[in-house]
PDB file of C-alpha atoms and ligand atoms in Angstrom:
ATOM      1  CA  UNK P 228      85.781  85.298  92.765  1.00 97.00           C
ATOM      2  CA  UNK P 229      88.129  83.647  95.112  1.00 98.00           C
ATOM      3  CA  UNK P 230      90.673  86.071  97.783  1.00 98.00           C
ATOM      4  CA  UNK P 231      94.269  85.379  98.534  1.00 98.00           C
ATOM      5  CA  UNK P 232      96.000  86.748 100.898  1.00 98.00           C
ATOM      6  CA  UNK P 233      99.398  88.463  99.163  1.00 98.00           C
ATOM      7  CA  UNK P 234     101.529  87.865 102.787  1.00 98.00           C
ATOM      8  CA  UNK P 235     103.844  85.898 104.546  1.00 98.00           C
ATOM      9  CA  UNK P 236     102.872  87.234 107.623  1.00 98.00           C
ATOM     10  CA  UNK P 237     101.644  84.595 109.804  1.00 98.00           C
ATOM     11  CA  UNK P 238      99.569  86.365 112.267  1.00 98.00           C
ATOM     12  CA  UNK P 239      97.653  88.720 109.394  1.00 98.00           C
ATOM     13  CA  UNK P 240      97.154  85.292 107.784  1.00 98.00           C
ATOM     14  CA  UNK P 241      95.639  83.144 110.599  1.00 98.00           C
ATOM     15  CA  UNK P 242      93.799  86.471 111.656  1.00 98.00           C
ATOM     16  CA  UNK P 243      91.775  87.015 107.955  1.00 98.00           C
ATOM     17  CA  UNK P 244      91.698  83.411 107.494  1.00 98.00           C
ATOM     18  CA  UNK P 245      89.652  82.869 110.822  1.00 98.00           C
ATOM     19  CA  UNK P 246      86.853  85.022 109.252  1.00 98.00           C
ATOM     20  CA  UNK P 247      86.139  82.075 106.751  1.00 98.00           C
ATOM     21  CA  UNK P 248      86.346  83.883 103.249  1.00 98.00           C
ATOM     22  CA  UNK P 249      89.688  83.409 102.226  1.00 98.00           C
ATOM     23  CA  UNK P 250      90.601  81.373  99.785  1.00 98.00           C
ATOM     24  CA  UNK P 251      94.479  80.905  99.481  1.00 98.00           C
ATOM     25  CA  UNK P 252      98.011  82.707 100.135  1.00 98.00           C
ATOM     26  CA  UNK P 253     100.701  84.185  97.327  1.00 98.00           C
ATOM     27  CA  UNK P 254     103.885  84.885  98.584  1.00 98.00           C
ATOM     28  CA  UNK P 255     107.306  86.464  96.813  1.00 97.00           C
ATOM     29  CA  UNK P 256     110.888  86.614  97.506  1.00 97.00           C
ATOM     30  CA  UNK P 257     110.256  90.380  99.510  1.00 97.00           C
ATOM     31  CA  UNK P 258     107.425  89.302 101.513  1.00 97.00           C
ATOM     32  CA  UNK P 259     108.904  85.930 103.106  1.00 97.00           C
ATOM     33  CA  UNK P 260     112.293  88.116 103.558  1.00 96.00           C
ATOM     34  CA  UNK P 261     110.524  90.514 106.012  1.00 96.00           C
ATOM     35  CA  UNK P 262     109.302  87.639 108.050  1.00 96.00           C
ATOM     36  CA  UNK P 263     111.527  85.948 110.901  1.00 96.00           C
ATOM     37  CA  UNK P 264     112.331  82.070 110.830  1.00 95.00           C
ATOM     38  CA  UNK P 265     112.444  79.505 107.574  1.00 96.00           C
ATOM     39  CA  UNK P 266     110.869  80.418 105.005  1.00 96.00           C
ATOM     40  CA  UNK P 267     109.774  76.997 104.658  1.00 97.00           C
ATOM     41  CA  UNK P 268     108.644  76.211 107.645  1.00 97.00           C
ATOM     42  CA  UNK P 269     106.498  79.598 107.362  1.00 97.00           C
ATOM     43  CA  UNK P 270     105.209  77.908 104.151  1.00 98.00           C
ATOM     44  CA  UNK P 271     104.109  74.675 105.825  1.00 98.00           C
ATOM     45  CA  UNK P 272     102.530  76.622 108.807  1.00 98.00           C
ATOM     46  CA  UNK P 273     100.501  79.189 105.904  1.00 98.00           C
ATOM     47  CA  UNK P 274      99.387  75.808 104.364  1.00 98.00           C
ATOM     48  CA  UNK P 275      98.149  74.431 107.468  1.00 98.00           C
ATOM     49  CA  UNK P 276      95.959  77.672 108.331  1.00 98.00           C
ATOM     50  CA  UNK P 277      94.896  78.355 105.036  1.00 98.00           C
ATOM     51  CA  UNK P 278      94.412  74.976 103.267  1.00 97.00           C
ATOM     52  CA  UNK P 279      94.320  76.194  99.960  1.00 98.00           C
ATOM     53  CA  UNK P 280      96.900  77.362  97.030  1.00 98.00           C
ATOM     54  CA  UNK P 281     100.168  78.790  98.704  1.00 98.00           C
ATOM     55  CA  UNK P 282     102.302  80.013  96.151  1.00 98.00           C
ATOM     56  CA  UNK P 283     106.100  80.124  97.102  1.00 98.00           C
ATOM     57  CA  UNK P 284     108.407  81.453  94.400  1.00 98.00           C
ATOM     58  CA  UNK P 285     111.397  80.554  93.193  1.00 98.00           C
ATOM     59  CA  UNK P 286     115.034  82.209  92.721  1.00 98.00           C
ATOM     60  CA  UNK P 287     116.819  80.596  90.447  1.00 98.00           C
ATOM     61  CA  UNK P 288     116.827  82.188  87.174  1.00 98.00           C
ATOM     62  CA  UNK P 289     117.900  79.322  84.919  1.00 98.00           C
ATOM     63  CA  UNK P 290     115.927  76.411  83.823  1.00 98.00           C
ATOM     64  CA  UNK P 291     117.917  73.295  85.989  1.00 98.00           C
ATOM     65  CA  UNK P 292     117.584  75.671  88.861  1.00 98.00           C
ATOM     66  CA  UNK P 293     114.291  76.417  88.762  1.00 98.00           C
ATOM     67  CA  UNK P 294     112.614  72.729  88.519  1.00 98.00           C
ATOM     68  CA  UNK P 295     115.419  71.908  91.280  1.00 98.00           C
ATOM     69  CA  UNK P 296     113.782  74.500  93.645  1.00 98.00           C
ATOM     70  CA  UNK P 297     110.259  74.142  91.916  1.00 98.00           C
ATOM     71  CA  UNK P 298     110.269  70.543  92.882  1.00 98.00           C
ATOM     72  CA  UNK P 299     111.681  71.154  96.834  1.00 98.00           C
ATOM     73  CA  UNK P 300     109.114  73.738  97.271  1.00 98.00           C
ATOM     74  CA  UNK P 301     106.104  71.570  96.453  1.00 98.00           C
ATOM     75  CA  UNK P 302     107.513  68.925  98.648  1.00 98.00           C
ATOM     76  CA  UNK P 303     106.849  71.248 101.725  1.00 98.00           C
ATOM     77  CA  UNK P 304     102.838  70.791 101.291  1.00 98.00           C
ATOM     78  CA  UNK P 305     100.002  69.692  99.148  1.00 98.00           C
ATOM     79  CA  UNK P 306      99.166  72.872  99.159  1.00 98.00           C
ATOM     80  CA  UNK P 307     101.945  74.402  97.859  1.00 98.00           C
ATOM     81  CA  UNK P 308     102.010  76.226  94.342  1.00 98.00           C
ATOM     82  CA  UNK P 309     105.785  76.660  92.635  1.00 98.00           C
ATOM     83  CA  UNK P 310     106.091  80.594  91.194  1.00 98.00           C
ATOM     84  CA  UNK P 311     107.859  81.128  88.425  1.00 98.00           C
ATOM     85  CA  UNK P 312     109.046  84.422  87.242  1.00 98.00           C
ATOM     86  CA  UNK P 313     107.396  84.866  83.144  1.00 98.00           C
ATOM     87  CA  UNK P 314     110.908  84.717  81.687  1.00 98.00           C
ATOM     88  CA  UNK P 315     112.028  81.946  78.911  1.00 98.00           C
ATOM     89  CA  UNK P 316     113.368  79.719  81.305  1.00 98.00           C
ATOM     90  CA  UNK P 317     109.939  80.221  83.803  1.00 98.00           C
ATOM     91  CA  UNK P 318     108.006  79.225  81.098  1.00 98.00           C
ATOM     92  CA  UNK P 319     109.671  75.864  80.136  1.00 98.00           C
ATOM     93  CA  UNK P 320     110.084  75.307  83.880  1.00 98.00           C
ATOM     94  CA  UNK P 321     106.406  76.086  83.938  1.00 98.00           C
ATOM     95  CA  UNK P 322     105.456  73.485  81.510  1.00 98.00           C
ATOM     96  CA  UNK P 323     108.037  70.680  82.850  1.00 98.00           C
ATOM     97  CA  UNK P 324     107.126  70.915  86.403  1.00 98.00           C
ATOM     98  CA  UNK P 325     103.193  70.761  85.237  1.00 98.00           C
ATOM     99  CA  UNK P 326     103.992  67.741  83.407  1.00 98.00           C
ATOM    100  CA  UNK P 327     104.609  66.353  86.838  1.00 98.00           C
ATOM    101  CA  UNK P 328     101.360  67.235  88.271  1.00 98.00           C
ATOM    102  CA  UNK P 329     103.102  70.246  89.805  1.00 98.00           C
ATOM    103  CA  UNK P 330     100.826  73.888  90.094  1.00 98.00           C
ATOM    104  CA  UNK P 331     102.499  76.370  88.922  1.00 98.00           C
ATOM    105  CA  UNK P 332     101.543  80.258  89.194  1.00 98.00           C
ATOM    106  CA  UNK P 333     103.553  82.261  86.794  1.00 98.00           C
ATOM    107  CA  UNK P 334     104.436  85.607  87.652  1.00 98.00           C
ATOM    108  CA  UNK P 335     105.268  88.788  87.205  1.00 98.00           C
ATOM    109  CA  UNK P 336     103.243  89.098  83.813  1.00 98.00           C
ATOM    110  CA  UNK P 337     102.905  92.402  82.434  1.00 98.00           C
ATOM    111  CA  UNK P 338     101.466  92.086  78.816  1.00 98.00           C
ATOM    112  CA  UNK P 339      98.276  89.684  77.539  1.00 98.00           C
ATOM    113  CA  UNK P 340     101.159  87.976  75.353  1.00 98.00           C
ATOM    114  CA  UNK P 341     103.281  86.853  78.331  1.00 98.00           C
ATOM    115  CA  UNK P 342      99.630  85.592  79.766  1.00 98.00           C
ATOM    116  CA  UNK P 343      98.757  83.614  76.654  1.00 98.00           C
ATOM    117  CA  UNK P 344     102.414  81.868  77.063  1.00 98.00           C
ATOM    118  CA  UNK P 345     101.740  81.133  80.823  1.00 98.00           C
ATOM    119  CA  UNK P 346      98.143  79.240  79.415  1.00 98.00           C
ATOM    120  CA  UNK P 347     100.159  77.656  76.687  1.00 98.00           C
ATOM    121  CA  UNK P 348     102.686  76.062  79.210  1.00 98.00           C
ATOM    122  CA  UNK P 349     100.215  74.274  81.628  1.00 98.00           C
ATOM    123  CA  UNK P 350      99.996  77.308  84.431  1.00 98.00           C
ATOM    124  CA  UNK P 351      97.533  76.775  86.612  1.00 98.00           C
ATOM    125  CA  UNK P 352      97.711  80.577  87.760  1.00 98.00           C
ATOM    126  CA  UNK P 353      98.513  83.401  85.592  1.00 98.00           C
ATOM    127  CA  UNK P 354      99.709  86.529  88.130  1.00 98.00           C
ATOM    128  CA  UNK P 355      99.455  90.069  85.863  1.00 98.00           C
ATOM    129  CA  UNK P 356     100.765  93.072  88.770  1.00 98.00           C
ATOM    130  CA  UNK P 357      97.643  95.323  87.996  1.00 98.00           C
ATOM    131  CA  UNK P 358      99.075  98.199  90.865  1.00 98.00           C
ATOM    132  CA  UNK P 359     102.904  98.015  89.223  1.00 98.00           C
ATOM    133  CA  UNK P 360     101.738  98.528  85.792  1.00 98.00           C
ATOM    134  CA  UNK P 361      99.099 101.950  87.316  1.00 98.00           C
ATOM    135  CA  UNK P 362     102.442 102.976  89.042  1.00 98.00           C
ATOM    136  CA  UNK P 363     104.158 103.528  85.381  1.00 98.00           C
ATOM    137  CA  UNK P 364     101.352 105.208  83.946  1.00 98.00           C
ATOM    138  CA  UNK P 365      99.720 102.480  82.095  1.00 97.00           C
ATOM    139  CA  UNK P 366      95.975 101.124  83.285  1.00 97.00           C
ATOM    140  CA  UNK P 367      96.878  98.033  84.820  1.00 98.00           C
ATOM    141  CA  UNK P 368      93.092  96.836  84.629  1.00 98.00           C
ATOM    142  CA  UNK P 369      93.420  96.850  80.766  1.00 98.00           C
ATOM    143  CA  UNK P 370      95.370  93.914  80.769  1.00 98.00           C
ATOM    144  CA  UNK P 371      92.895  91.943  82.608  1.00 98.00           C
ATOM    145  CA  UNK P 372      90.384  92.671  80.536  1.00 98.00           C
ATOM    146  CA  UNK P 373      92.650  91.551  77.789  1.00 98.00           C
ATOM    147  CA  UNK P 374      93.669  88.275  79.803  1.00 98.00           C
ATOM    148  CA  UNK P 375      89.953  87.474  80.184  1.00 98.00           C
ATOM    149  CA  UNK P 376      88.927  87.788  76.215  1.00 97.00           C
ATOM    150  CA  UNK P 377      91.899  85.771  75.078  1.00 97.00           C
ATOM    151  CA  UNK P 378      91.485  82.728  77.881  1.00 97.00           C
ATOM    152  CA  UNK P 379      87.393  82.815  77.481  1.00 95.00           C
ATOM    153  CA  UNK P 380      88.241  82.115  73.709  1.00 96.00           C
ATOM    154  CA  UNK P 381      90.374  79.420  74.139  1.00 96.00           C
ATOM    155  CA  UNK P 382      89.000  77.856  77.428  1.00 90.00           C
ATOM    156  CA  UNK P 383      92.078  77.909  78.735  1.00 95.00           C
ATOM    157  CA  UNK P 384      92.005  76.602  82.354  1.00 96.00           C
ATOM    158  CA  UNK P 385      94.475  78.566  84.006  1.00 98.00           C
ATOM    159  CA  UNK P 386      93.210  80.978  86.920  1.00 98.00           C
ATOM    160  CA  UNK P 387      93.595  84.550  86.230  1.00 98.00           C
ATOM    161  CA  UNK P 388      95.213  85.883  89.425  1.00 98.00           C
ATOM    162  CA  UNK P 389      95.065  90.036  89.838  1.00 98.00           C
ATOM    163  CA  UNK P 390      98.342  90.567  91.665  1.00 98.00           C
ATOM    164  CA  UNK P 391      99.424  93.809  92.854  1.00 98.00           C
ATOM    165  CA  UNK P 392      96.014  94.885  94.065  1.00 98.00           C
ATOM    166  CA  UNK P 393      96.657  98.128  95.857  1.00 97.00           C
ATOM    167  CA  UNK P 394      92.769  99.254  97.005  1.00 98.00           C
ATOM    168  CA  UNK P 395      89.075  98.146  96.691  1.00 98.00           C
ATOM    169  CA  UNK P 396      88.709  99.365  93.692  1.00 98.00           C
ATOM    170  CA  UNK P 397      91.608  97.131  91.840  1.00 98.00           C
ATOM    171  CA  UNK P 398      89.479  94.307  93.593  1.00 98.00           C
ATOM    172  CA  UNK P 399      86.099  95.273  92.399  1.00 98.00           C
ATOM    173  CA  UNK P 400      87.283  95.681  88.820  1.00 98.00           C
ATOM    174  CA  UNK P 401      88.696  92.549  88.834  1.00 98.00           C
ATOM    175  CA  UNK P 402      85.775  90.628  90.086  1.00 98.00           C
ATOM    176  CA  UNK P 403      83.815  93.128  87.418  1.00 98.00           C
ATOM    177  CA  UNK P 404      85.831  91.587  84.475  1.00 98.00           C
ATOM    178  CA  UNK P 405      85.432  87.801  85.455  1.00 97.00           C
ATOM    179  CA  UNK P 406      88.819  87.243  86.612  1.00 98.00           C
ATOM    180  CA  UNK P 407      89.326  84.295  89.072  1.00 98.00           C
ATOM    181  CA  UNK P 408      91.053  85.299  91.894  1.00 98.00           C
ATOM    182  CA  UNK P 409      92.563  88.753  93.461  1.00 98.00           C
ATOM    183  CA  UNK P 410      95.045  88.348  96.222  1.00 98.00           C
ATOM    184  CA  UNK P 411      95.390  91.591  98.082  1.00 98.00           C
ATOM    185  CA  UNK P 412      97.925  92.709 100.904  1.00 98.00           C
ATOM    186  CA  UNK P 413      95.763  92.221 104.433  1.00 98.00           C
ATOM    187  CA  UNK P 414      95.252  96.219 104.101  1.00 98.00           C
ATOM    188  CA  UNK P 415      93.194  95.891 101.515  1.00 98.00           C
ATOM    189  CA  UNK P 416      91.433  93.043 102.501  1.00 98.00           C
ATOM    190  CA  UNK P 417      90.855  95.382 105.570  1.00 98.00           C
ATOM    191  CA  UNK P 418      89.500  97.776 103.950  1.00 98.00           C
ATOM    192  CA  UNK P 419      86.908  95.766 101.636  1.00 98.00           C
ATOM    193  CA  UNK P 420      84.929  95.404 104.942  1.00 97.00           C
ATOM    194  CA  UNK P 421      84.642  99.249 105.891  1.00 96.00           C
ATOM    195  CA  UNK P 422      82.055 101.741 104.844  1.00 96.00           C
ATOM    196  CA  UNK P 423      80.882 104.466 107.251  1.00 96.00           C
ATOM    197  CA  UNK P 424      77.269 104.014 106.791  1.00 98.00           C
ATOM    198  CA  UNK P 425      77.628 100.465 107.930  1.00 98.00           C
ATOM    199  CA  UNK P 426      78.940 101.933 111.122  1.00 97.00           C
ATOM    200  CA  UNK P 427      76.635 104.855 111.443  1.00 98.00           C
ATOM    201  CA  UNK P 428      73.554 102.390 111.077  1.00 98.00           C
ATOM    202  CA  UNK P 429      74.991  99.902 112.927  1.00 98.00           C
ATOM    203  CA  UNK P 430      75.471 102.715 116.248  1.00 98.00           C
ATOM    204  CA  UNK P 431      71.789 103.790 115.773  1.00 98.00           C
ATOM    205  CA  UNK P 432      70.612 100.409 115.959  1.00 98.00           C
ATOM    206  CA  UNK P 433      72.119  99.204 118.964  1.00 98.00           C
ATOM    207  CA  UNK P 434      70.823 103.135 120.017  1.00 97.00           C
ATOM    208  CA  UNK P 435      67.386 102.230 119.870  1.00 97.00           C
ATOM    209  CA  UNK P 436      67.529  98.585 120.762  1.00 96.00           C
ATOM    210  CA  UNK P 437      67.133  99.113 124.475  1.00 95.00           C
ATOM    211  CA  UNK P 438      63.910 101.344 124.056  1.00 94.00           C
ATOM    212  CA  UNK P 439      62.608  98.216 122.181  1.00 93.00           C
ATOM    213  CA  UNK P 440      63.109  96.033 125.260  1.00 93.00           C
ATOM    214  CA  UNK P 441      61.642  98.826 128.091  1.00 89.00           C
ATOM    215  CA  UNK P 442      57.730  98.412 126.121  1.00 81.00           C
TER     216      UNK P 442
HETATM  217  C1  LIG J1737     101.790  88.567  93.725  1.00 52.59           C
HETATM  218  O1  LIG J1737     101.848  87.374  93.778  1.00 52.59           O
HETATM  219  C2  LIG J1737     102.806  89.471  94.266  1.00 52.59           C
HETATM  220  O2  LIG J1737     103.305  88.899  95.447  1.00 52.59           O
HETATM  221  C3  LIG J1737     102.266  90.810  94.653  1.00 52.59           C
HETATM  222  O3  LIG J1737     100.911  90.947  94.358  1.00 52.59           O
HETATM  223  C4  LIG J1737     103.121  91.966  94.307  1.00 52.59           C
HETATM  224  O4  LIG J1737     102.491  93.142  94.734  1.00 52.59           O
HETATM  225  P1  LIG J1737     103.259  94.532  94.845  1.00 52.59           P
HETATM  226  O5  LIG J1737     103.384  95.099  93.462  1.00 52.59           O
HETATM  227  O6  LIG J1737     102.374  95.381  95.705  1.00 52.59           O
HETATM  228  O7  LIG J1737     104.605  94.244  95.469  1.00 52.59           O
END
């Protein structure tokens, strides 16, 4: 299963991407907005650290807008992937701007319906929030497991991206159920590394090392 980073935030991005198991970037409208400078030039600099899928989304809400942006955004870097919101006019965007060679991650999908439109419109990432759906009461990791049985029957090649991924465990389900990709706030991805009996072994062992060279 491949990790993105769900940040703008150039210095958690160059710092997780150093380790060498990170696999792309998504960004949205809130995350870019917390981060100083142009949001464009942040994109270009993500690409160049990460080299892999860098979704930037768009704003406009209308069709015409939406290619218009779609269209300047993956003109910042090959890299770059144009989000969509999963509205009517996302969807058509979605399958114009594919029909130009453009990626396209659609987001904000909430329902196995809205996923099997993304599929149908040439999206090469689907984005269902798994954490927003848990914070209304609903199981978020339900609709993956939905996502995944409808796309396995029809081969549909667009990645199955587990947004919203609040803790491990929304990470380990997801990679449990076959889906393609998580992308995680750098707390999370944080906190996939720690358990305390790695660090309680680890202390003994360096413990007992020096006795090992004194023989
Ligand atoms: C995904 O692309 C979104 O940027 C993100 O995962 C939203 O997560 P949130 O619900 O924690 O804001």
């Amino acid at each position: 299963m491949k990790l993105f980073i769900d940040s703008g935030n150039i210095k958690d991005i160059e710092r997780l991407a150093d380790i060498g198991i990170i696999d792309g970037v998504t960004t949205n409208p809130t995350l870019l907005s917390k981060e100083p400078g142009d949001y464009r030039d942040n994109l270009k600099k993500i690409c160049s650290i990460v080299k892999g899928p860098v979704s930037g989304e768009v704003t406009a809400t209308d069709f015409a807008g939406m290619i218009q942006q779609g269209r300047d955004i993956a003109k910042i870097d090959q890299y770059m992937v144009v989000k969509v919101p999963l509205t009517r006019d996302g969807i058509k965007a979605c399958k114009t701007l594919a029909g130009e060679g453009i990626k396209v991650n659609v987001t904000l999908c909430f329902s196995p319906a809205q996923a099997l439109l993304a599929a149908k419109a040439g999206a090469s990432f689907v984005s269902p929030f798994v954490g927003r759906l848990d914070d209304v009461g609903t199981d978020g990791m339900q609709l993956i497991r939905e996502i995944v049985d409808i796309f396995r029957n029809y081969d549909f090649p667009t990645e199955i991206l587990v947004a919203s991924c609040r803790h491990p465990i929304h990470v380990i389900d997801a990679a449990r159920l076959g889906a393609d990709i998580a992308t995680c706030p750098p707390g999370v991805i944080d906190a996939l590394f720690n358990h305390p009996l790695t660090n309680i072994g680890l202390e003994k062992f360096l413990k007992d090392w020096p006795s090992a060279l004194s023989h």
